[in-house]
Amino acid sequence: MELAPIGTVASPLTDPDAAPCQGDEGAPEAWLELVAEVAPALRGIAAGDELLVLTWLDRARRDVLEVHPRGDASRPLAGVFATRSPDRPNPIGLHRVTVLEIAGTRLRVRDLEALDGTPLLDLKPVLGGIAER
Amino acid sequence: MELAPIGTVASPLTDPDAAPCQGDEGAPEAWLELVAEVAPALRGIAAGDELLVLTWLDRARRDVLEVHPRGDASRPLAGVFATRSPDRPNPIGLHRVTVLEIAGTRLRVRDLEALDGTPLLDLKPVLGGIAER
């Protein structure tokens, strides 16, 4: 089970401690820079679409199984599967974004809290008009 | 970027051609059988919770970039990133389920269309009361 990056995040966010926990909590605009080889996989995606972006959270810890939610030490420990902590056995990030612009294999998006340089794993459409971060 | 399975799906679904495309299209109840090592990561999850389940779609093709949506040849080709096709460069499945029962590190769930034996990668809570398949 080996992953191959389909691209990389380009974002002004570089400091994990300063990045918002969720994309709708003040994340700046960012670019999804896809590798040229996957260009055909974008067919049908247009500006205005909502997408789910899967990332590889390469700065996360994989040996952490319990955390204080949102890094708030006053909250009781929770299992990482009950939280969206980046620290988890398989650090796959799931982000809901809106596509603002498509330029070749680069997509400008809103509401992405991933850090600059984060590898991209997959894009999926939001189904049924219902949304998930 | 190497994945480590956190468990396996146990489901009556064994035939890819007979399985529903989405979990709310008639999927039977299934079990998420987690490995003992990740037990602490489940702390805080209870029956009734909605979870997002990430799987490794081990019977998918990774070299497919365009498909007819839902396998319907009468529909025009779409890029796999614009569909939920299991065939995609990184075949990670995303499923929204409801937890019916927890027995140690086994979770009985509703609405999972993954095939029996599918490796489990991650569990995440649904945020903000909004839902995603």
PDB file of C-alpha atoms in Angstrom:
ATOM      1  CA  MET A   1       0.000   0.000   0.000  1.00  0.00           C
ATOM      2  CA  GLU A   2       2.285   2.706  -1.282  1.00  0.00           C
ATOM      3  CA  LEU A   3       1.095   6.171  -2.210  1.00  0.00           C
ATOM      4  CA  ALA A   4       2.198   8.187  -5.215  1.00  0.00           C
ATOM      5  CA  PRO A   5       1.739  11.960  -4.912  1.00  0.00           C
ATOM      6  CA  ILE A   6      -0.516  13.488  -7.563  1.00  0.00           C
ATOM      7  CA  GLY A   7       0.852  16.957  -6.766  1.00  0.00           C
ATOM      8  CA  THR A   8       1.617  19.417  -4.003  1.00  0.00           C
ATOM      9  CA  VAL A   9      -0.078  22.213  -2.069  1.00  0.00           C
ATOM     10  CA  ALA A  10       1.223  25.744  -2.630  1.00  0.00           C
ATOM     11  CA  SER A  11       0.029  27.931   0.242  1.00  0.00           C
ATOM     12  CA  PRO A  12       1.160  30.914   2.310  1.00  0.00           C
ATOM     13  CA  LEU A  13       0.734  28.636   5.364  1.00  0.00           C
ATOM     14  CA  THR A  14       4.120  27.385   6.516  1.00  0.00           C
ATOM     15  CA  ASP A  15       3.873  27.289  10.320  1.00  0.00           C
ATOM     16  CA  PRO A  16       1.866  24.369  11.740  1.00  0.00           C
ATOM     17  CA  ASP A  17       1.218  26.278  14.957  1.00  0.00           C
ATOM     18  CA  ALA A  18      -0.231  29.271  13.092  1.00  0.00           C
ATOM     19  CA  ALA A  19      -2.387  27.301  10.628  1.00  0.00           C
ATOM     20  CA  PRO A  20      -6.118  27.076  11.349  1.00  0.00           C
ATOM     21  CA  CYS A  21      -7.448  23.695  12.518  1.00  0.00           C
ATOM     22  CA  GLN A  22     -10.095  23.667   9.783  1.00  0.00           C
ATOM     23  CA  GLY A  23     -10.255  25.288   6.370  1.00  0.00           C
ATOM     24  CA  ASP A  24     -13.250  27.462   7.160  1.00  0.00           C
ATOM     25  CA  GLU A  25     -11.483  28.997  10.147  1.00  0.00           C
ATOM     26  CA  GLY A  26      -9.534  31.565   8.191  1.00  0.00           C
ATOM     27  CA  ALA A  27      -7.387  29.583   5.736  1.00  0.00           C
ATOM     28  CA  PRO A  28      -5.937  31.690   2.903  1.00  0.00           C
ATOM     29  CA  GLU A  29      -6.359  30.845  -0.755  1.00  0.00           C
ATOM     30  CA  ALA A  30      -4.016  28.140  -1.980  1.00  0.00           C
ATOM     31  CA  TRP A  31      -3.081  26.290  -5.167  1.00  0.00           C
ATOM     32  CA  LEU A  32      -3.307  22.575  -5.840  1.00  0.00           C
ATOM     33  CA  GLU A  33      -0.392  21.981  -8.202  1.00  0.00           C
ATOM     34  CA  LEU A  34      -0.955  18.648  -9.899  1.00  0.00           C
ATOM     35  CA  VAL A  35       1.635  16.705 -11.846  1.00  0.00           C
ATOM     36  CA  ALA A  36       1.142  16.781 -15.602  1.00  0.00           C
ATOM     37  CA  GLU A  37       0.593  13.021 -15.820  1.00  0.00           C
ATOM     38  CA  VAL A  38      -2.797  13.203 -14.055  1.00  0.00           C
ATOM     39  CA  ALA A  39      -4.233  15.993 -16.239  1.00  0.00           C
ATOM     40  CA  PRO A  40      -6.895  13.688 -17.812  1.00  0.00           C
ATOM     41  CA  ALA A  41      -8.229  12.896 -14.328  1.00  0.00           C
ATOM     42  CA  LEU A  42      -9.367  16.528 -13.981  1.00  0.00           C
ATOM     43  CA  ARG A  43     -11.796  16.376 -16.914  1.00  0.00           C
ATOM     44  CA  GLY A  44     -15.185  17.689 -15.801  1.00  0.00           C
ATOM     45  CA  ILE A  45     -13.984  19.772 -12.853  1.00  0.00           C
ATOM     46  CA  ALA A  46     -14.837  23.476 -13.142  1.00  0.00           C
ATOM     47  CA  ALA A  47     -14.507  26.691 -11.170  1.00  0.00           C
ATOM     48  CA  GLY A  48     -17.209  26.813  -8.519  1.00  0.00           C
ATOM     49  CA  ASP A  49     -17.071  23.083  -7.801  1.00  0.00           C
ATOM     50  CA  GLU A  50     -16.666  21.835  -4.268  1.00  0.00           C
ATOM     51  CA  LEU A  51     -14.051  19.130  -3.906  1.00  0.00           C
ATOM     52  CA  LEU A  52     -12.722  16.897  -1.185  1.00  0.00           C
ATOM     53  CA  VAL A  53      -8.935  17.021  -1.159  1.00  0.00           C
ATOM     54  CA  LEU A  54      -6.951  14.167   0.381  1.00  0.00           C
ATOM     55  CA  THR A  55      -3.433  15.026   1.501  1.00  0.00           C
ATOM     56  CA  TRP A  56      -0.491  13.289   3.128  1.00  0.00           C
ATOM     57  CA  LEU A  57       0.159  15.159   6.380  1.00  0.00           C
ATOM     58  CA  ASP A  58       3.901  14.749   6.176  1.00  0.00           C
ATOM     59  CA  ARG A  59       4.657  16.667   9.376  1.00  0.00           C
ATOM     60  CA  ALA A  60       2.319  14.548  11.517  1.00  0.00           C
ATOM     61  CA  ARG A  61       3.264  11.895  14.082  1.00  0.00           C
ATOM     62  CA  ARG A  62       2.078   8.368  13.342  1.00  0.00           C
ATOM     63  CA  ASP A  63       2.655   6.958  16.830  1.00  0.00           C
ATOM     64  CA  VAL A  64       0.099   9.175  18.575  1.00  0.00           C
ATOM     65  CA  LEU A  65      -3.216   7.460  19.400  1.00  0.00           C
ATOM     66  CA  GLU A  66      -4.767   9.936  21.864  1.00  0.00           C
ATOM     67  CA  VAL A  67      -4.780  13.735  21.829  1.00  0.00           C
ATOM     68  CA  HIS A  68      -6.365  16.711  23.508  1.00  0.00           C
ATOM     69  CA  PRO A  69      -8.867  17.914  20.861  1.00  0.00           C
ATOM     70  CA  ARG A  70      -7.681  21.003  19.014  1.00  0.00           C
ATOM     71  CA  GLY A  71      -4.496  20.951  21.103  1.00  0.00           C
ATOM     72  CA  ASP A  72      -6.446  22.312  24.070  1.00  0.00           C
ATOM     73  CA  ALA A  73      -4.928  20.728  27.188  1.00  0.00           C
ATOM     74  CA  SER A  74      -8.054  21.599  29.189  1.00  0.00           C
ATOM     75  CA  ARG A  75     -10.076  19.142  27.106  1.00  0.00           C
ATOM     76  CA  PRO A  76      -9.931  15.456  28.054  1.00  0.00           C
ATOM     77  CA  LEU A  77      -7.897  13.047  25.945  1.00  0.00           C
ATOM     78  CA  ALA A  78      -9.731  11.562  22.974  1.00  0.00           C
ATOM     79  CA  GLY A  79      -8.769   8.799  20.587  1.00  0.00           C
ATOM     80  CA  VAL A  80      -7.410  10.207  17.330  1.00  0.00           C
ATOM     81  CA  PHE A  81     -10.170   8.401  15.385  1.00  0.00           C
ATOM     82  CA  ALA A  82     -12.663  10.565  17.303  1.00  0.00           C
ATOM     83  CA  THR A  83     -10.820  13.749  16.239  1.00  0.00           C
ATOM     84  CA  ARG A  84      -9.380  15.409  13.154  1.00  0.00           C
ATOM     85  CA  SER A  85      -5.893  15.570  14.636  1.00  0.00           C
ATOM     86  CA  PRO A  86      -3.173  15.362  11.963  1.00  0.00           C
ATOM     87  CA  ASP A  87      -1.392  12.893  14.246  1.00  0.00           C
ATOM     88  CA  ARG A  88      -2.787   9.399  13.502  1.00  0.00           C
ATOM     89  CA  PRO A  89      -1.531   6.018  12.244  1.00  0.00           C
ATOM     90  CA  ASN A  90      -2.108   6.944   8.590  1.00  0.00           C
ATOM     91  CA  PRO A  91      -1.869  10.748   8.441  1.00  0.00           C
ATOM     92  CA  ILE A  92      -4.277  11.372   5.585  1.00  0.00           C
ATOM     93  CA  GLY A  93      -5.847  14.830   5.637  1.00  0.00           C
ATOM     94  CA  LEU A  94      -9.384  15.386   4.373  1.00  0.00           C
ATOM     95  CA  HIS A  95     -10.273  18.933   3.318  1.00  0.00           C
ATOM     96  CA  ARG A  96     -13.349  20.411   1.692  1.00  0.00           C
ATOM     97  CA  VAL A  97     -12.482  23.244  -0.696  1.00  0.00           C
ATOM     98  CA  THR A  98     -14.102  25.334  -3.385  1.00  0.00           C
ATOM     99  CA  VAL A  99     -12.392  25.625  -6.767  1.00  0.00           C
ATOM    100  CA  LEU A 100     -11.911  29.289  -7.738  1.00  0.00           C
ATOM    101  CA  GLU A 101      -9.839  28.934 -10.908  1.00  0.00           C
ATOM    102  CA  ILE A 102      -8.283  26.247 -13.064  1.00  0.00           C
ATOM    103  CA  ALA A 103      -5.067  26.969 -14.960  1.00  0.00           C
ATOM    104  CA  GLY A 104      -3.883  23.818 -16.718  1.00  0.00           C
ATOM    105  CA  THR A 105      -3.141  21.363 -13.911  1.00  0.00           C
ATOM    106  CA  ARG A 106      -3.143  24.068 -11.211  1.00  0.00           C
ATOM    107  CA  LEU A 107      -6.329  24.696  -9.210  1.00  0.00           C
ATOM    108  CA  ARG A 108      -6.758  27.775  -7.058  1.00  0.00           C
ATOM    109  CA  VAL A 109      -8.941  26.898  -4.069  1.00  0.00           C
ATOM    110  CA  ARG A 110     -10.584  28.431  -1.017  1.00  0.00           C
ATOM    111  CA  ASP A 111     -10.671  26.985   2.518  1.00  0.00           C
ATOM    112  CA  LEU A 112      -7.582  24.769   2.497  1.00  0.00           C
ATOM    113  CA  GLU A 113      -5.723  24.664   5.815  1.00  0.00           C
ATOM    114  CA  ALA A 114      -2.925  22.359   4.595  1.00  0.00           C
ATOM    115  CA  LEU A 115       0.655  23.618   4.834  1.00  0.00           C
ATOM    116  CA  ASP A 116       2.781  24.668   1.885  1.00  0.00           C
ATOM    117  CA  GLY A 117       4.465  21.648   0.309  1.00  0.00           C
ATOM    118  CA  THR A 118       1.947  19.084   1.572  1.00  0.00           C
ATOM    119  CA  PRO A 119       1.691  16.171  -0.897  1.00  0.00           C
ATOM    120  CA  LEU A 120      -1.667  15.677  -2.628  1.00  0.00           C
ATOM    121  CA  LEU A 121      -3.141  12.162  -2.786  1.00  0.00           C
ATOM    122  CA  ASP A 122      -6.598  12.436  -4.335  1.00  0.00           C
ATOM    123  CA  LEU A 123      -9.477  14.708  -5.308  1.00  0.00           C
ATOM    124  CA  LYS A 124     -13.106  13.630  -5.049  1.00  0.00           C
ATOM    125  CA  PRO A 125     -16.402  15.350  -5.787  1.00  0.00           C
ATOM    126  CA  VAL A 126     -18.755  16.233  -2.943  1.00  0.00           C
ATOM    127  CA  LEU A 127     -21.835  14.033  -3.387  1.00  0.00           C
ATOM    128  CA  GLY A 128     -25.468  14.883  -3.067  1.00  0.00           C
ATOM    129  CA  GLY A 129     -24.976  18.536  -2.324  1.00  0.00           C
ATOM    130  CA  ILE A 130     -23.878  17.695   1.194  1.00  0.00           C
ATOM    131  CA  ALA A 131     -20.530  18.761   2.410  1.00  0.00           C
ATOM    132  CA  GLU A 132     -17.749  17.550   4.611  1.00  0.00           C
ATOM    133  CA  ARG A 133     -14.570  19.141   5.819  1.00  0.00           C
TER     134      ARG A 133
ATOM    135  CA  MET B   1       4.385   7.513   1.992  1.00  0.00           C
ATOM    136  CA  GLU B   2       3.601   4.000   3.062  1.00  0.00           C
ATOM    137  CA  LEU B   3       0.308   2.986   4.612  1.00  0.00           C
ATOM    138  CA  ALA B   4      -0.161   0.606   7.530  1.00  0.00           C
ATOM    139  CA  PRO B   5      -3.588  -1.035   7.765  1.00  0.00           C
ATOM    140  CA  ILE B   6      -5.457  -0.303  10.994  1.00  0.00           C
ATOM    141  CA  GLY B   7      -7.815  -3.227  10.343  1.00  0.00           C
ATOM    142  CA  THR B   8     -10.040  -4.893   7.784  1.00  0.00           C
ATOM    143  CA  VAL B   9     -13.657  -4.771   6.611  1.00  0.00           C
ATOM    144  CA  ALA B  10     -15.806  -7.857   7.290  1.00  0.00           C
ATOM    145  CA  SER B  11     -18.830  -7.719   5.004  1.00  0.00           C
ATOM    146  CA  PRO B  12     -21.162 -10.038   3.106  1.00  0.00           C
ATOM    147  CA  LEU B  13     -20.143  -8.089  -0.031  1.00  0.00           C
ATOM    148  CA  THR B  14     -17.599 -10.094  -2.015  1.00  0.00           C
ATOM    149  CA  ASP B  15     -18.465  -9.384  -5.665  1.00  0.00           C
ATOM    150  CA  PRO B  16     -17.369  -5.948  -6.952  1.00  0.00           C
ATOM    151  CA  ASP B  17     -19.981  -6.092  -9.721  1.00  0.00           C
ATOM    152  CA  ALA B  18     -22.804  -6.737  -7.254  1.00  0.00           C
ATOM    153  CA  ALA B  19     -21.776  -4.160  -4.637  1.00  0.00           C
ATOM    154  CA  PRO B  20     -23.651  -0.859  -4.539  1.00  0.00           C
ATOM    155  CA  CYS B  21     -21.782   2.237  -5.794  1.00  0.00           C
ATOM    156  CA  GLN B  22     -22.551   4.131  -2.583  1.00  0.00           C
ATOM    157  CA  GLY B  23     -23.237   2.972   0.957  1.00  0.00           C
ATOM    158  CA  ASP B  24     -26.756   4.370   1.090  1.00  0.00           C
ATOM    159  CA  GLU B  25     -27.761   2.419  -2.007  1.00  0.00           C
ATOM    160  CA  GLY B  26     -28.483  -0.844  -0.229  1.00  0.00           C
ATOM    161  CA  ALA B  27     -25.204  -1.815   1.449  1.00  0.00           C
ATOM    162  CA  PRO B  28     -25.588  -4.506   4.136  1.00  0.00           C
ATOM    163  CA  GLU B  29     -24.332  -4.125   7.674  1.00  0.00           C
ATOM    164  CA  ALA B  30     -20.608  -4.739   8.049  1.00  0.00           C
ATOM    165  CA  TRP B  31     -17.922  -4.871  10.723  1.00  0.00           C
ATOM    166  CA  LEU B  32     -14.821  -2.749  10.997  1.00  0.00           C
ATOM    167  CA  GLU B  33     -12.310  -5.109  12.582  1.00  0.00           C
ATOM    168  CA  LEU B  34      -9.478  -3.012  13.961  1.00  0.00           C
ATOM    169  CA  VAL B  35      -6.106  -4.336  15.061  1.00  0.00           C
ATOM    170  CA  ALA B  36      -5.625  -4.416  18.841  1.00  0.00           C
ATOM    171  CA  GLU B  37      -2.728  -1.937  18.716  1.00  0.00           C
ATOM    172  CA  VAL B  38      -5.020   0.984  17.758  1.00  0.00           C
ATOM    173  CA  ALA B  39      -7.598   0.405  20.510  1.00  0.00           C
ATOM    174  CA  PRO B  40      -6.729   3.683  22.318  1.00  0.00           C
ATOM    175  CA  ALA B  41      -7.507   5.630  19.135  1.00  0.00           C
ATOM    176  CA  LEU B  42     -11.173   4.631  19.472  1.00  0.00           C
ATOM    177  CA  ARG B  43     -11.674   6.395  22.811  1.00  0.00           C
ATOM    178  CA  GLY B  44     -14.751   8.610  22.624  1.00  0.00           C
ATOM    179  CA  ILE B  45     -16.487   6.821  19.739  1.00  0.00           C
ATOM    180  CA  ALA B  46     -19.935   5.483  20.641  1.00  0.00           C
ATOM    181  CA  ALA B  47     -22.862   3.683  19.041  1.00  0.00           C
ATOM    182  CA  GLY B  48     -24.910   6.177  17.065  1.00  0.00           C
ATOM    183  CA  ASP B  49     -21.896   8.171  15.894  1.00  0.00           C
ATOM    184  CA  GLU B  50     -21.408   8.927  12.234  1.00  0.00           C
ATOM    185  CA  LEU B  51     -17.886   8.288  11.000  1.00  0.00           C
ATOM    186  CA  LEU B  52     -15.923   8.722   7.818  1.00  0.00           C
ATOM    187  CA  VAL B  53     -14.095   5.514   6.993  1.00  0.00           C
ATOM    188  CA  LEU B  54     -11.032   5.600   4.756  1.00  0.00           C
ATOM    189  CA  THR B  55     -10.180   2.344   3.016  1.00  0.00           C
ATOM    190  CA  TRP B  56      -7.566   1.053   0.592  1.00  0.00           C
ATOM    191  CA  LEU B  57      -9.480  -0.147  -2.467  1.00  0.00           C
ATOM    192  CA  ASP B  58      -7.169  -3.060  -3.127  1.00  0.00           C
ATOM    193  CA  ARG B  59      -9.038  -4.346  -6.156  1.00  0.00           C
ATOM    194  CA  ALA B  60      -8.955  -1.006  -7.988  1.00  0.00           C
ATOM    195  CA  ARG B  61      -6.807  -0.050 -10.992  1.00  0.00           C
ATOM    196  CA  ARG B  62      -4.335   2.777 -10.427  1.00  0.00           C
ATOM    197  CA  ASP B  63      -3.606   3.474 -14.109  1.00  0.00           C
ATOM    198  CA  VAL B  64      -7.146   4.594 -14.987  1.00  0.00           C
ATOM    199  CA  LEU B  65      -7.599   8.379 -15.276  1.00  0.00           C
ATOM    200  CA  GLU B  66     -10.976   8.605 -17.036  1.00  0.00           C
ATOM    201  CA  VAL B  67     -14.137   6.540 -16.557  1.00  0.00           C
ATOM    202  CA  HIS B  68     -17.774   6.431 -17.501  1.00  0.00           C
ATOM    203  CA  PRO B  69     -19.485   7.543 -14.260  1.00  0.00           C
ATOM    204  CA  ARG B  70     -21.044   4.653 -12.341  1.00  0.00           C
ATOM    205  CA  GLY B  71     -19.795   2.293 -15.065  1.00  0.00           C
ATOM    206  CA  ASP B  72     -22.581   3.507 -17.360  1.00  0.00           C
ATOM    207  CA  ALA B  73     -21.135   3.480 -20.895  1.00  0.00           C
ATOM    208  CA  SER B  74     -23.912   5.821 -22.078  1.00  0.00           C
ATOM    209  CA  ARG B  75     -22.459   8.596 -19.915  1.00  0.00           C
ATOM    210  CA  PRO B  76     -19.542  10.608 -21.295  1.00  0.00           C
ATOM    211  CA  LEU B  77     -16.031   9.982 -19.963  1.00  0.00           C
ATOM    212  CA  ALA B  78     -15.124  11.969 -16.875  1.00  0.00           C
ATOM    213  CA  GLY B  79     -11.806  12.407 -15.083  1.00  0.00           C
ATOM    214  CA  VAL B  80     -11.601  10.124 -12.063  1.00  0.00           C
ATOM    215  CA  PHE B  81     -11.108  13.149  -9.777  1.00  0.00           C
ATOM    216  CA  ALA B  82     -14.594  14.267 -10.852  1.00  0.00           C
ATOM    217  CA  THR B  83     -16.067  10.882  -9.855  1.00  0.00           C
ATOM    218  CA  ARG B  84     -16.047   8.428  -6.961  1.00  0.00           C
ATOM    219  CA  SER B  85     -14.693   5.625  -9.132  1.00  0.00           C
ATOM    220  CA  PRO B  86     -12.551   3.162  -7.136  1.00  0.00           C
ATOM    221  CA  ASP B  87     -10.074   3.301 -10.029  1.00  0.00           C
ATOM    222  CA  ARG B  88      -7.733   6.274  -9.435  1.00  0.00           C
ATOM    223  CA  PRO B  89      -4.015   6.919  -8.867  1.00  0.00           C
ATOM    224  CA  ASN B  90      -4.293   6.486  -5.090  1.00  0.00           C
ATOM    225  CA  PRO B  91      -7.295   4.181  -4.551  1.00  0.00           C
ATOM    226  CA  ILE B  92      -8.449   5.512  -1.192  1.00  0.00           C
ATOM    227  CA  GLY B  93     -12.137   4.937  -0.510  1.00  0.00           C
ATOM    228  CA  LEU B  94     -14.149   7.409   1.539  1.00  0.00           C
ATOM    229  CA  HIS B  95     -17.316   6.100   3.163  1.00  0.00           C
ATOM    230  CA  ARG B  96     -19.793   7.644   5.581  1.00  0.00           C
ATOM    231  CA  VAL B  97     -21.188   5.119   8.042  1.00  0.00           C
ATOM    232  CA  THR B  98     -23.187   5.009  11.245  1.00  0.00           C
ATOM    233  CA  VAL B  99     -21.835   3.029  14.191  1.00  0.00           C
ATOM    234  CA  LEU B 100     -24.411   0.524  15.464  1.00  0.00           C
ATOM    235  CA  GLU B 101     -22.373  -1.371  18.040  1.00  0.00           C
ATOM    236  CA  ILE B 102     -18.883  -1.455  19.491  1.00  0.00           C
ATOM    237  CA  ALA B 103     -17.413  -4.744  20.725  1.00  0.00           C
ATOM    238  CA  GLY B 104     -13.814  -4.221  21.808  1.00  0.00           C
ATOM    239  CA  THR B 105     -11.998  -3.162  18.643  1.00  0.00           C
ATOM    240  CA  ARG B 106     -14.813  -4.316  16.345  1.00  0.00           C
ATOM    241  CA  LEU B 107     -17.415  -1.779  15.168  1.00  0.00           C
ATOM    242  CA  ARG B 108     -20.651  -2.863  13.523  1.00  0.00           C
ATOM    243  CA  VAL B 109     -21.682  -0.211  10.983  1.00  0.00           C
ATOM    244  CA  ARG B 110     -24.447   0.666   8.549  1.00  0.00           C
ATOM    245  CA  ASP B 111     -24.048   1.946   4.969  1.00  0.00           C
ATOM    246  CA  LEU B 112     -20.611   0.591   4.073  1.00  0.00           C
ATOM    247  CA  GLU B 113     -20.276  -0.514   0.445  1.00  0.00           C
ATOM    248  CA  ALA B 114     -16.657  -1.725   0.765  1.00  0.00           C
ATOM    249  CA  LEU B 115     -15.901  -5.343  -0.089  1.00  0.00           C
ATOM    250  CA  ASP B 116     -15.042  -8.030   2.435  1.00  0.00           C
ATOM    251  CA  GLY B 117     -11.343  -7.964   3.250  1.00  0.00           C
ATOM    252  CA  THR B 118     -10.780  -4.327   2.268  1.00  0.00           C
ATOM    253  CA  PRO B 119      -7.960  -2.818   4.378  1.00  0.00           C
ATOM    254  CA  LEU B 120      -8.924   0.041   6.726  1.00  0.00           C
ATOM    255  CA  LEU B 121      -6.733   3.158   6.782  1.00  0.00           C
ATOM    256  CA  ASP B 122      -8.410   5.697   9.037  1.00  0.00           C
ATOM    257  CA  LEU B 123     -11.564   6.729  10.870  1.00  0.00           C
ATOM    258  CA  LYS B 124     -12.602  10.361  11.269  1.00  0.00           C
ATOM    259  CA  PRO B 125     -15.566  12.069  12.898  1.00  0.00           C
ATOM    260  CA  VAL B 126     -18.113  13.883  10.740  1.00  0.00           C
ATOM    261  CA  LEU B 127     -17.772  17.575  11.576  1.00  0.00           C
ATOM    262  CA  GLY B 128     -20.407  20.199  12.164  1.00  0.00           C
ATOM    263  CA  GLY B 129     -23.361  17.909  11.750  1.00  0.00           C
ATOM    264  CA  ILE B 130     -22.845  17.849   8.003  1.00  0.00           C
ATOM    265  CA  ALA B 131     -22.304  14.633   6.242  1.00  0.00           C
ATOM    266  CA  GLU B 132     -20.299  13.239   3.377  1.00  0.00           C
ATOM    267  CA  ARG B 133     -20.251   9.891   1.720  1.00  0.00           C
TER     268      ARG B 133
END
